[in-house]
Short mmCIF file of C-alpha atoms and ligand atoms in Angstrom, two decimals:
data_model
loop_
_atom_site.label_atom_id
_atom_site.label_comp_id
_atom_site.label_asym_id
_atom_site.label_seq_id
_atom_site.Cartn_x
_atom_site.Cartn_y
_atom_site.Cartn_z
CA UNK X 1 43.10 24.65 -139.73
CA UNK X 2 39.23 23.98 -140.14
CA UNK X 3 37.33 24.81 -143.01
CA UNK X 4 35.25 27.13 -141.51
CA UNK X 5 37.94 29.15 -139.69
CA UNK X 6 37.66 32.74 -140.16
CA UNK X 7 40.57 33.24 -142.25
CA UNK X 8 38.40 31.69 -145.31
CA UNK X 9 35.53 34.16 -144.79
CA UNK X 10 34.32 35.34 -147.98
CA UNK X 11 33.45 38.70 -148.91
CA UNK X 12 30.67 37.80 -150.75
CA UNK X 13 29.72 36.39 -148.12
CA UNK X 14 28.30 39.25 -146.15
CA UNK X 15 24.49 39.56 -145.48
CA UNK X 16 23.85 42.24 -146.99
CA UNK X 17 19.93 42.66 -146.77
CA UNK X 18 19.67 40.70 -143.61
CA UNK X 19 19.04 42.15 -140.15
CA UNK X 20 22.01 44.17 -138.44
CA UNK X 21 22.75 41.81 -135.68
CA UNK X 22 23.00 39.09 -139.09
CA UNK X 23 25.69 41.73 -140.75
CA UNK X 24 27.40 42.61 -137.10
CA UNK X 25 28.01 39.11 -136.89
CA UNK X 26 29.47 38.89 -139.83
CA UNK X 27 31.78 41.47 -139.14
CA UNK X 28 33.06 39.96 -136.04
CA UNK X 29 35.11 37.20 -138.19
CA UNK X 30 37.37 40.33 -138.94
CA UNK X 31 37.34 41.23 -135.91
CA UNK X 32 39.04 37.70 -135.11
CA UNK X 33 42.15 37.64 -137.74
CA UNK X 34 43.55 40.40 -135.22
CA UNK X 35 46.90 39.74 -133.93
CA UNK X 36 47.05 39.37 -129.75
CA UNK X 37 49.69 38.43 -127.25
CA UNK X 38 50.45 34.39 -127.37
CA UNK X 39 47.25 34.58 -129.95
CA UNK X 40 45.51 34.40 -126.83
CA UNK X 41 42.47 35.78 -128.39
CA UNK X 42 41.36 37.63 -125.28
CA UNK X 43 38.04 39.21 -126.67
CA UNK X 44 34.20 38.97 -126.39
CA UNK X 45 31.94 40.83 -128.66
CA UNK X 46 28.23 41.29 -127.48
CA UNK X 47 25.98 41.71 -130.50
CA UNK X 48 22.97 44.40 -129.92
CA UNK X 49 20.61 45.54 -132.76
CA UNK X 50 22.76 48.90 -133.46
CA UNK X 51 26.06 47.93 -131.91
CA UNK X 52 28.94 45.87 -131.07
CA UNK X 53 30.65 45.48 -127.25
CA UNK X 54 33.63 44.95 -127.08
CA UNK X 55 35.05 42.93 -124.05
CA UNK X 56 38.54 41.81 -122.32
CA UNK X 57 38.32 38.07 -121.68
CA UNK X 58 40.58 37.81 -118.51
CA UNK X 59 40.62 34.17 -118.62
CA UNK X 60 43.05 34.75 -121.35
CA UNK X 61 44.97 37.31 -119.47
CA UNK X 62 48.58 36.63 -119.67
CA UNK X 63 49.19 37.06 -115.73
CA UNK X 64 52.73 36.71 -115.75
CA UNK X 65 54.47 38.45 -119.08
CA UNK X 66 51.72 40.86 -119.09
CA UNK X 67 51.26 41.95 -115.13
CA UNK X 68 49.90 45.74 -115.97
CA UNK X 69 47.29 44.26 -118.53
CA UNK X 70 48.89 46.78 -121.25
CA UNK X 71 48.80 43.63 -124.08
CA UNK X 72 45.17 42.63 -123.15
CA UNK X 73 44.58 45.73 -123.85
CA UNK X 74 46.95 46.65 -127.10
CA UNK X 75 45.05 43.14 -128.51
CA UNK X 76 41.75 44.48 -127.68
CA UNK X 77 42.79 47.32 -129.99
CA UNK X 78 44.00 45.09 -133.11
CA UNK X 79 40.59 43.45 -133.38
CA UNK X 80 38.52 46.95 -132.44
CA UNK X 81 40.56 48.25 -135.64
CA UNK X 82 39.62 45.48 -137.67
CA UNK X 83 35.45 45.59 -136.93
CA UNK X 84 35.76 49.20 -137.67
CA UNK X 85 37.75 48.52 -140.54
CA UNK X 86 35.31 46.04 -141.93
CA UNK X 87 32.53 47.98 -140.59
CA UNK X 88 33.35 51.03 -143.21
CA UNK X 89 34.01 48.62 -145.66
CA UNK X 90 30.59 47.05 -145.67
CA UNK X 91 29.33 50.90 -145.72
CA UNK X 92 28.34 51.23 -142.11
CA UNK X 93 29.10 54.33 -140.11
CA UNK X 94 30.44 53.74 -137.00
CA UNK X 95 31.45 55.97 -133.85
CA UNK X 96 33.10 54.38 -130.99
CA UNK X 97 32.89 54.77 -127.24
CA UNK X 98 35.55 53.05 -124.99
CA UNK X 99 35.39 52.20 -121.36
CA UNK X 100 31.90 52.95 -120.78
CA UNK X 101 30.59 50.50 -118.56
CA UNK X 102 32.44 51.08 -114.67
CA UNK X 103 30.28 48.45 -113.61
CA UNK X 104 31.94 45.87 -115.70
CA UNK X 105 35.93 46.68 -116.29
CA UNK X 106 35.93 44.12 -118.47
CA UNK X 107 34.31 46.21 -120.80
CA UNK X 108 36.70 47.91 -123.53
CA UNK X 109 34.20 49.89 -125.85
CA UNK X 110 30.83 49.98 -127.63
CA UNK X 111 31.11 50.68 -131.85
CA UNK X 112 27.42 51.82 -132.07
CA UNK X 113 26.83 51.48 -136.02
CA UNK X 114 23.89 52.52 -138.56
CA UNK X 115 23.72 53.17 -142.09
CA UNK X 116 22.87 56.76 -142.88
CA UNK X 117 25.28 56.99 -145.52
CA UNK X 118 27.88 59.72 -143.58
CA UNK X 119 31.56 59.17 -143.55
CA UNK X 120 32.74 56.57 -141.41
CA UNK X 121 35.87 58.23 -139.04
CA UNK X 122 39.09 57.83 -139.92
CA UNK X 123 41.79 57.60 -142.62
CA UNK X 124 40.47 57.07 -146.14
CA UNK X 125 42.84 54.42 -147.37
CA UNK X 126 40.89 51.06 -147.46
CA UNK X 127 42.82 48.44 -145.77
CA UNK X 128 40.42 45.61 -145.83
CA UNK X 129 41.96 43.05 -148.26
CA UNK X 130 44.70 43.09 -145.83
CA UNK X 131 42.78 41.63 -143.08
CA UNK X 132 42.79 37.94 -144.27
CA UNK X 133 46.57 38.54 -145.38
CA UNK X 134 48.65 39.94 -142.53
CA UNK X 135 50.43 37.66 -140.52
CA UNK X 136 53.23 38.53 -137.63
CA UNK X 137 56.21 36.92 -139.69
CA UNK X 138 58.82 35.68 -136.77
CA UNK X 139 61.54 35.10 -140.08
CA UNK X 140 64.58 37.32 -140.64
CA UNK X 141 63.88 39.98 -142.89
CA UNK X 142 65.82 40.36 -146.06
CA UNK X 143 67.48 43.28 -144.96
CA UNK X 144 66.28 45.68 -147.94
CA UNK X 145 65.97 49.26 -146.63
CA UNK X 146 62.37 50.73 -146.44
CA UNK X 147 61.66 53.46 -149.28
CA UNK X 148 61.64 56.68 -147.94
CA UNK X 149 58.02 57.32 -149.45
CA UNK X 150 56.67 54.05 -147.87
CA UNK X 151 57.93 54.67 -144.41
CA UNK X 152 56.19 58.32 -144.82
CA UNK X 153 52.98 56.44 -145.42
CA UNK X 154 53.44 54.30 -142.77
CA UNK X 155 54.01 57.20 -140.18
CA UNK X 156 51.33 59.11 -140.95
CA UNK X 157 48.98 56.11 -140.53
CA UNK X 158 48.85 57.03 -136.83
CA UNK X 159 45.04 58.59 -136.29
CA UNK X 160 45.70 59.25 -132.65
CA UNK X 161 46.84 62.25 -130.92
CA UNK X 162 47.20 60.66 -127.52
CA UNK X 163 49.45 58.05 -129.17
CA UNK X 164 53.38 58.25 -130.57
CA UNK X 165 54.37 56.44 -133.73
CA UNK X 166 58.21 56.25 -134.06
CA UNK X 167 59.80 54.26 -136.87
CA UNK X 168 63.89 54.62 -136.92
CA UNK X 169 66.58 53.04 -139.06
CA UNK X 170 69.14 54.47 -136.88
CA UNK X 171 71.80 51.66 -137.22
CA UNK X 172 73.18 52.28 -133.34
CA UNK X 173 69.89 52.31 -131.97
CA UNK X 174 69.06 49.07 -133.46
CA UNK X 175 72.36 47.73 -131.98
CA UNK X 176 71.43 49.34 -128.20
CA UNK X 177 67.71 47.65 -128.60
CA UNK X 178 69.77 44.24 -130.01
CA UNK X 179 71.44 44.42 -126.54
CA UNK X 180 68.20 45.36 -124.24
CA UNK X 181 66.48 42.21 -126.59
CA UNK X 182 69.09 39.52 -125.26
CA UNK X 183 69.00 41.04 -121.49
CA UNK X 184 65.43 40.60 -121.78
CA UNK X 185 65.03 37.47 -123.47
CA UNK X 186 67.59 35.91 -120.53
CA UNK X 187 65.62 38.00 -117.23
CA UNK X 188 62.20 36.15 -118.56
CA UNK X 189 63.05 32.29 -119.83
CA UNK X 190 64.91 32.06 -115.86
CA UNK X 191 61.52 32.75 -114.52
CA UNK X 192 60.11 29.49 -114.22
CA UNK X 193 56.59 31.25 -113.80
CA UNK X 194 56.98 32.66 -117.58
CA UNK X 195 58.32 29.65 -118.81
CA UNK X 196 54.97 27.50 -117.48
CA UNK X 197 52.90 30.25 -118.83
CA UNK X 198 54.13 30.49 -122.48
CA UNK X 199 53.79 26.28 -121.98
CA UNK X 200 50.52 26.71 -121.12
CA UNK X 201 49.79 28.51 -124.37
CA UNK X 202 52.11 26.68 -126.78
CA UNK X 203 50.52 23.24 -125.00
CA UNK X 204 46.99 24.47 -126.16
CA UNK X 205 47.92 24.92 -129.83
CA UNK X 206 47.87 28.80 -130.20
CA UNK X 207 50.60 28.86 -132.60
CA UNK X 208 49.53 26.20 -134.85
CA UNK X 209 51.29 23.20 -134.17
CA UNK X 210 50.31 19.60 -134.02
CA UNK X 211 48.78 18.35 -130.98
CA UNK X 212 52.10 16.37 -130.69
CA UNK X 213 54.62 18.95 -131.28
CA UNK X 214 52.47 21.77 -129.21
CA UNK X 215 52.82 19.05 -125.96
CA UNK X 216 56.55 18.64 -126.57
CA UNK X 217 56.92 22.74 -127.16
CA UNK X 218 55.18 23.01 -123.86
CA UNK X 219 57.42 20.22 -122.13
CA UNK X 220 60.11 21.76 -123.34
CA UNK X 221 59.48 25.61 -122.67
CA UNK X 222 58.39 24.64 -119.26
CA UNK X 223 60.87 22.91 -118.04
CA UNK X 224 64.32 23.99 -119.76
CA UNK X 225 65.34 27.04 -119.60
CA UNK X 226 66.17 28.12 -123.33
CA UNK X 227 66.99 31.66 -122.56
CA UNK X 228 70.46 31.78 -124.12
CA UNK X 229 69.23 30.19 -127.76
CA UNK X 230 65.90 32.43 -127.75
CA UNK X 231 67.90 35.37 -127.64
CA UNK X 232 70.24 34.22 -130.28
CA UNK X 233 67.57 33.64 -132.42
CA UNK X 234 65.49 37.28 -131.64
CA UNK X 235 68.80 38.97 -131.99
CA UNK X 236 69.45 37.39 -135.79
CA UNK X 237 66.01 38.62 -136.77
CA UNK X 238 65.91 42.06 -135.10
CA UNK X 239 69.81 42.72 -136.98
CA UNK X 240 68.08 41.72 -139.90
CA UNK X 241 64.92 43.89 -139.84
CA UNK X 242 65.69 47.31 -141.54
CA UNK X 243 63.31 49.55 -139.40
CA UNK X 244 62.17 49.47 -135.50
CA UNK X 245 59.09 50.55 -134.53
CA UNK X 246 57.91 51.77 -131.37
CA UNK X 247 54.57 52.99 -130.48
CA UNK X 248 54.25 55.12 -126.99
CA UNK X 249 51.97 57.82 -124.97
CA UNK X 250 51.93 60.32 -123.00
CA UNK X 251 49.45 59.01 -120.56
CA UNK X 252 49.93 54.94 -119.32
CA UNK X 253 45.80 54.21 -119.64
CA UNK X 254 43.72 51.33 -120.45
CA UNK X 255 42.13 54.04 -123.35
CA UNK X 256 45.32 54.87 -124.65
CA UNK X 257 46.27 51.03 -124.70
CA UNK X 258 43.57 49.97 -126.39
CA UNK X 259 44.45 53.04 -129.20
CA UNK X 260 47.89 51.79 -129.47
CA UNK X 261 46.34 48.46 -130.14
CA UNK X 262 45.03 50.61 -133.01
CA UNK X 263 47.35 52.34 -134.36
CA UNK X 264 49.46 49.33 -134.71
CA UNK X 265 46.71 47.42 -136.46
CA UNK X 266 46.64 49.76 -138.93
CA UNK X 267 50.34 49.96 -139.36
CA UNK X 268 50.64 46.53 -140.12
CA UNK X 269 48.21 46.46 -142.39
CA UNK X 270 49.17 49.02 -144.42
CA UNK X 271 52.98 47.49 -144.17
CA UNK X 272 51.44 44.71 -145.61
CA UNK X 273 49.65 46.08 -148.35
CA UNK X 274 53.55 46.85 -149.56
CA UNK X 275 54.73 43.89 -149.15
CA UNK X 276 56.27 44.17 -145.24
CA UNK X 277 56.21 42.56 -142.61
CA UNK X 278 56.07 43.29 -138.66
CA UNK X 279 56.88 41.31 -135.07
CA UNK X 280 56.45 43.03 -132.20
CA UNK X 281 58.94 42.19 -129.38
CA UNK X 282 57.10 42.57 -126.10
CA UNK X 283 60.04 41.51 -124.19
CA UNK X 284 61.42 44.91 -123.97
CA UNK X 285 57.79 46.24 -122.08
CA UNK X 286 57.56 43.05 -120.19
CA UNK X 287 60.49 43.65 -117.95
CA UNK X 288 60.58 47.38 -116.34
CA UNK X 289 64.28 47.56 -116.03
CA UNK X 290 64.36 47.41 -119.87
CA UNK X 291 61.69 49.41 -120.30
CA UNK X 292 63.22 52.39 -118.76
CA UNK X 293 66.39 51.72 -120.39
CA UNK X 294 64.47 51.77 -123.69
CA UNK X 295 62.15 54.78 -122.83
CA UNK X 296 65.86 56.59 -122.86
CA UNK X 297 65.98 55.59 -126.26
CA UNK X 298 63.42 57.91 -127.61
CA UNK X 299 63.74 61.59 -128.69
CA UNK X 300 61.14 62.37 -125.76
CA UNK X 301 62.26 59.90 -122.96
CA UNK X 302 58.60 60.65 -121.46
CA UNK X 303 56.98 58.87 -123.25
CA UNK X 304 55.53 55.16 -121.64
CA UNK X 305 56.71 52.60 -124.94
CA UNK X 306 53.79 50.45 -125.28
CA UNK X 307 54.55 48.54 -128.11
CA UNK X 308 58.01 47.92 -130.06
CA UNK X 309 58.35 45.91 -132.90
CA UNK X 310 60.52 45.08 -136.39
CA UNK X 311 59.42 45.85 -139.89
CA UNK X 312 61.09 44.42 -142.78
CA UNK X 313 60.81 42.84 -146.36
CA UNK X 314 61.08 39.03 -146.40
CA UNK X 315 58.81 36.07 -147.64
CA UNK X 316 55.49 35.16 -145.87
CA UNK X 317 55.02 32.99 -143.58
CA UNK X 318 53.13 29.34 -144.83
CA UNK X 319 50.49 29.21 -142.62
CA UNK X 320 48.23 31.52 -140.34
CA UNK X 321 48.26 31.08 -136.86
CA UNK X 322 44.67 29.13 -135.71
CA UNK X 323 41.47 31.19 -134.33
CA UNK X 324 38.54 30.99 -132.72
CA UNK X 325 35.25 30.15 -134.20
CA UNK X 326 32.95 33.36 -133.55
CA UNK X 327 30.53 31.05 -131.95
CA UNK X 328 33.39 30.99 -129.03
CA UNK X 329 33.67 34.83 -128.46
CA UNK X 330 29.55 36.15 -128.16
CA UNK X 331 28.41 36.77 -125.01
C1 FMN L 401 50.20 43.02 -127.79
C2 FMN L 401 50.93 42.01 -128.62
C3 FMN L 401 52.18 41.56 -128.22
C4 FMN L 401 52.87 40.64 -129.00
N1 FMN L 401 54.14 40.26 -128.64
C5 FMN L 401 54.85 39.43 -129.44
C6 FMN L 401 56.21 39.10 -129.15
O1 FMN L 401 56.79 39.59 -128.19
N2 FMN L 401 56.87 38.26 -129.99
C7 FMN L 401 56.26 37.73 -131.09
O2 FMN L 401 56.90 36.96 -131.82
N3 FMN L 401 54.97 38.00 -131.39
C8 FMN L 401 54.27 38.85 -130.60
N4 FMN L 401 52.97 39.17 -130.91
C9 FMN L 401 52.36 38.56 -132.09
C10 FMN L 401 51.48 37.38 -131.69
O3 FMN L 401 52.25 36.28 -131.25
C11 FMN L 401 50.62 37.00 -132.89
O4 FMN L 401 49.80 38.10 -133.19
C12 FMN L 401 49.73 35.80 -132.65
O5 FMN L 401 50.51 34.65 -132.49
C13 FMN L 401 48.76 35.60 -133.81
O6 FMN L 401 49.46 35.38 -135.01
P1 FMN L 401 49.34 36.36 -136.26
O7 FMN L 401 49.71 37.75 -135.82
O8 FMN L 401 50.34 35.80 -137.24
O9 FMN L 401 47.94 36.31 -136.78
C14 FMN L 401 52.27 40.11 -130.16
C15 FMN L 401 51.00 40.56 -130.55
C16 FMN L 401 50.33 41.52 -129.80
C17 FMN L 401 49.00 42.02 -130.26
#
């Protein structure tokens, strides 16, 4: 990774008694550690003198695993959480406006800022050191059970009303999910269209391999179907996790998407400020067969699931995934 990626950003760092657009700037390197589909990193930030826009980059629009745009939008949430994370942490106030701009759908919302001292939005609990320390850990978790008290926490992270945080332990739902997880894993890897895609991704680097080994991943996903040993492996590490998570809504819109994307920012930072560690498994949204079978699975069967993932105890992961530089991402 390069020196100046912006996992190394230093507090200190922050320009304090420069102009705004200097400090906004600034904030955007948060804004970048966010976790996204295939790290595609589908974002654009436009820099004004009192705000940030915030902007879906559909070039990195995963066309095929992602067909209704839900995790272009659910990323676009991640890094929105982290600016306004950061944001309140460098003491500005912030209020944010999504989907503004019909002209331009690419827009996904405006954080206007300013520093008149009032309250920033939003839960009190400062969850900035985790930035630069959250990873997605892909590992098997050590199997520990959650503490009551910590999954409590965790629950009432949620901020959203239009949005549904469930977190279960229930040993026989975690065995029906295990079987939708396999099903899924095997209806996606025989699509040769997914398998070229997820190439495509692991062939650029995204998940911080050599040049070398991210050509032979992408030979290899691309052209062998390895279905059957993928869902071996996501099966091992979803028995091992000790809590699913799910995150649904009421309504199915880009909004709501982008406040999942939220919502399970802050979740996994706060998991990681005690010690835990998430995956999401995307796999059981991707295909709608599944999906239906695991809407079932909730108390409210209503509810669209956006966004299911594992949460466990278990070592971190060595290295961070790569990002880009924010250079790359201004419009
Ligand atoms: C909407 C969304 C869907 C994701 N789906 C998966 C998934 O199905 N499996 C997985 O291992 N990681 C998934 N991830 C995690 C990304 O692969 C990960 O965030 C990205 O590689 C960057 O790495 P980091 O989270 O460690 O910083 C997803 C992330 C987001 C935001």
């Amino acid at each position: 990774m390069s020196p100046t990626t912006p996992w190394t950003t230093i507090e200190s760092d922050f320009p304090a008694s420069y102009p705004m657009t200097d400090r906004l700037r600034f904030l955007i390197r948060y804004a970048l550690l966010a976790p996204s589909s295939h790290n595609t990193q589908p974002w654009q930030f436009r820099i004004a003198a009192d705000r940030i826009d915030v902007f879906m980059d559909e070039g990195r629009w995963l066309k095929v695993a992602d067909k209704d745009q839900r995790e272009l939008h659910i990323s676009i949430g991640c890094a929105l959480e982290n600016l306004l994370i950061a944001a309140k942490h460098f003491g500005l106030a912030h209020r944010t406006e999504y989907l503004t701009d019909p002209a331009n759908p690419m827009h996904a919302a405006t954080v206007r800022v300013s520093e008149d001292g009032r309250p920033s939005p939003g839960p009190s609990h400062d969850l900035f050191p985790m930035i630069s320390v959250r990873h997605t850990n892909h590992g098997e978790y050590d199997g520990r059970a959650i503490p009551a008290d910590v999954l409590d926490r965790l629950s009432g992270c949620n901020d959203k009303p239009s949005v549904t945080l469930l977190l279960t332990a229930n040993e026989e739902i975690k065995w029906k999910v295990d079987e939708l997880v396999v099903r899924a894993d095997a209806n996606e890897f025989a699509n040769p269209a997914f398998r070229e895609e997820l190439g495509h991704w692991i062939g650029q680097g995204v998940f911080g391999t050599s040049w070398l080994m991210s050509k032979i991943g992408k030979l290899a996903v691309t052209y062998v179907n390895m279905g059957a040993s993928i869902a071996k492996k996501d099966s091992a590490v979803l028995m091992s996790s000790p809590v699913l998570g799910l995150i649904s809504s009421e309504r199915n819109d880009r909004e709501t998407q982008i406040k999942v994307g939220q919502v399970y920012q802050r979740l996994s930072l706060l998991a990681a400020s005690s010690g835990l560690w998430c995956q999401p498994m995307s796999q059981l949204v991707q295909v709608e067969e599944i999906k239906q079978e695991l809407s079932q699975l909730q108390a409210n069967p209503a509810l669209f699931p956006q966004h299911p993932f594992r949460l466990g105890f278990a070592n971190p992961e060595k290295h961070h995934t790569p990002r880009r530089a924010v250079e790359d991402v201004l419009v």
